[in-house]
Short mmCIF file of C-alpha atoms and ligand atoms in Angstrom, two decimals:
data_model
loop_
_atom_site.label_atom_id
_atom_site.label_comp_id
_atom_site.label_asym_id
_atom_site.label_seq_id
_atom_site.Cartn_x
_atom_site.Cartn_y
_atom_site.Cartn_z
CA UNK A 55 -16.69 -2.43 -9.39
CA UNK A 56 -14.35 -4.76 -8.90
CA UNK A 57 -14.75 -8.17 -6.96
CA UNK A 58 -13.20 -9.24 -4.26
CA UNK A 59 -10.32 -11.32 -4.28
CA UNK A 60 -10.94 -14.96 -2.47
CA UNK A 61 -8.18 -15.72 0.24
CA UNK A 62 -6.79 -18.07 -1.52
CA UNK A 63 -6.14 -15.60 -4.39
CA UNK A 64 -4.91 -13.07 -1.51
CA UNK A 65 -2.39 -15.34 -0.20
CA UNK A 66 -0.94 -16.39 -3.65
CA UNK A 67 0.27 -12.60 -4.72
CA UNK A 68 1.37 -12.09 -1.03
CA UNK A 69 2.94 -14.57 -2.45
CA UNK A 70 4.76 -11.72 -5.09
CA UNK A 71 4.81 -9.40 -1.95
CA UNK A 72 7.15 -10.18 0.71
CA UNK A 73 6.57 -7.13 2.57
CA UNK A 74 3.40 -7.40 2.94
CA UNK A 75 0.86 -9.59 4.87
CA UNK A 76 -3.21 -9.79 5.34
CA UNK A 77 -6.24 -11.62 4.49
CA UNK A 78 -9.39 -9.89 1.98
CA UNK A 79 -10.59 -7.25 4.66
CA UNK A 80 -6.81 -5.69 3.94
CA UNK A 81 -2.89 -5.75 3.22
CA UNK A 82 -0.53 -3.71 4.71
CA UNK A 83 2.99 -3.41 5.16
CA UNK A 84 4.93 -1.04 8.09
CA UNK A 85 8.37 0.55 6.09
CA UNK A 86 11.01 2.43 8.76
CA UNK A 87 12.49 5.38 6.87
CA UNK A 88 15.75 7.42 7.86
CA UNK A 89 14.20 10.21 9.13
CA UNK A 90 10.38 11.88 9.27
CA UNK A 91 11.32 14.34 6.73
CA UNK A 92 12.38 11.35 4.60
CA UNK A 93 8.89 9.15 5.56
CA UNK A 94 7.04 12.60 4.39
CA UNK A 95 8.68 12.37 0.84
CA UNK A 96 7.23 9.20 1.20
CA UNK A 97 3.83 10.06 1.60
CA UNK A 98 3.84 12.38 -0.83
CA UNK A 99 5.16 10.44 -3.88
CA UNK A 100 2.33 7.65 -2.64
CA UNK A 101 -0.21 9.98 -2.67
CA UNK A 102 0.42 11.90 -6.04
CA UNK A 103 0.34 7.77 -7.74
CA UNK A 104 -2.41 7.29 -5.55
CA UNK A 105 -4.36 10.28 -7.35
CA UNK A 106 -2.85 9.06 -10.69
CA UNK A 107 -4.70 5.19 -10.24
CA UNK A 108 -7.91 6.96 -8.43
CA UNK A 109 -6.75 4.46 -5.53
CA UNK A 110 -5.30 5.29 -1.99
CA UNK A 111 -4.43 3.84 0.53
CA UNK A 112 -4.80 4.23 4.34
CA UNK A 113 -1.48 5.94 5.88
CA UNK A 114 -0.41 5.70 9.75
CA UNK A 115 2.34 7.65 9.81
CA UNK A 116 4.72 7.43 13.73
CA UNK A 117 7.52 9.37 13.57
CA UNK A 118 9.90 7.75 10.79
CA UNK A 119 7.63 4.54 10.52
CA UNK A 120 5.03 4.29 7.76
CA UNK A 121 2.07 2.08 7.86
CA UNK A 122 0.13 1.59 4.45
CA UNK A 123 -2.84 -0.54 4.25
CA UNK A 124 -4.55 -1.22 1.29
CA UNK A 125 -8.20 -2.34 0.58
CA UNK A 126 -10.91 -0.73 -1.76
CA UNK A 127 -13.25 0.67 0.47
CA UNK A 128 -15.81 0.61 -2.16
CA UNK A 129 -15.67 -3.11 -2.63
CA UNK A 130 -15.76 -3.97 0.81
CA UNK A 131 -12.12 -5.89 0.55
CA UNK A 132 -8.87 -6.82 -1.50
CA UNK A 133 -8.84 -6.28 -5.17
CA UNK A 134 -6.59 -6.81 -7.66
CA UNK A 135 -6.73 -2.18 -7.18
CA UNK A 136 -4.67 -2.81 -3.71
CA UNK A 137 -2.37 -5.13 -5.26
CA UNK A 138 -1.30 -2.60 -8.37
CA UNK A 139 -1.23 -0.04 -5.17
CA UNK A 140 0.88 -2.25 -3.18
CA UNK A 141 3.56 -2.90 -6.04
CA UNK A 142 3.38 0.82 -6.60
CA UNK A 143 4.34 1.56 -3.19
CA UNK A 144 6.95 -0.55 -3.00
CA UNK A 145 8.68 0.71 -6.14
CA UNK A 146 8.68 4.09 -4.17
CA UNK A 147 9.93 2.99 -1.15
CA UNK A 148 12.52 0.59 -3.23
CA UNK A 149 13.74 4.38 -4.76
CA UNK A 150 13.58 6.16 -1.49
CA UNK A 151 16.54 4.04 0.74
C1 H2B B 255 -14.61 8.47 -6.88
C2 H2B B 255 -13.13 7.72 -6.41
O1 H2B B 255 -12.97 6.47 -7.40
C3 H2B B 255 -13.74 6.51 -5.30
O2 H2B B 255 -14.14 7.56 -4.05
C4 H2B B 255 -12.44 5.62 -4.73
C5 H2B B 255 -11.60 6.86 -4.39
N1 H2B B 255 -10.17 6.11 -3.86
C6 H2B B 255 -10.08 4.74 -3.03
N2 H2B B 255 -9.57 4.14 -2.74
C7 H2B B 255 -9.80 2.88 -2.00
N3 H2B B 255 -8.69 2.79 -0.96
N4 H2B B 255 -10.63 2.52 -1.70
C8 H2B B 255 -11.91 2.85 -2.72
O3 H2B B 255 -13.21 2.57 -3.01
C9 H2B B 255 -12.20 4.20 -3.37
N5 H2B B 255 -12.75 5.05 -4.02
#
């Protein structure tokens, strides 16, 4: 099982993930898309990536605003897998705008 990162390690990693915030309990990013269908299309792409990685974000959908939260449930905190997922979510959001 992957190790939960320390608060310092999470802080360091968030330095390279400008749109994310959080701590060892979880990292999150909120993003507003142009429309509800655009937001759902992003969710659909994130879902495919999550399946590929076998690692899944918590997703809150409010009209065209999405909040992604990444935490490794089985480990009880943020691991390197969440950072990888966050970077992949950023790639998808970037290409959707
Ligand atoms: C069997 C499978 O690998 C696990 O259930 C995975 C699936 N996706 C997951 N995603 C997240 N975020 N945390 C987990 O602990 C987790 N567990």
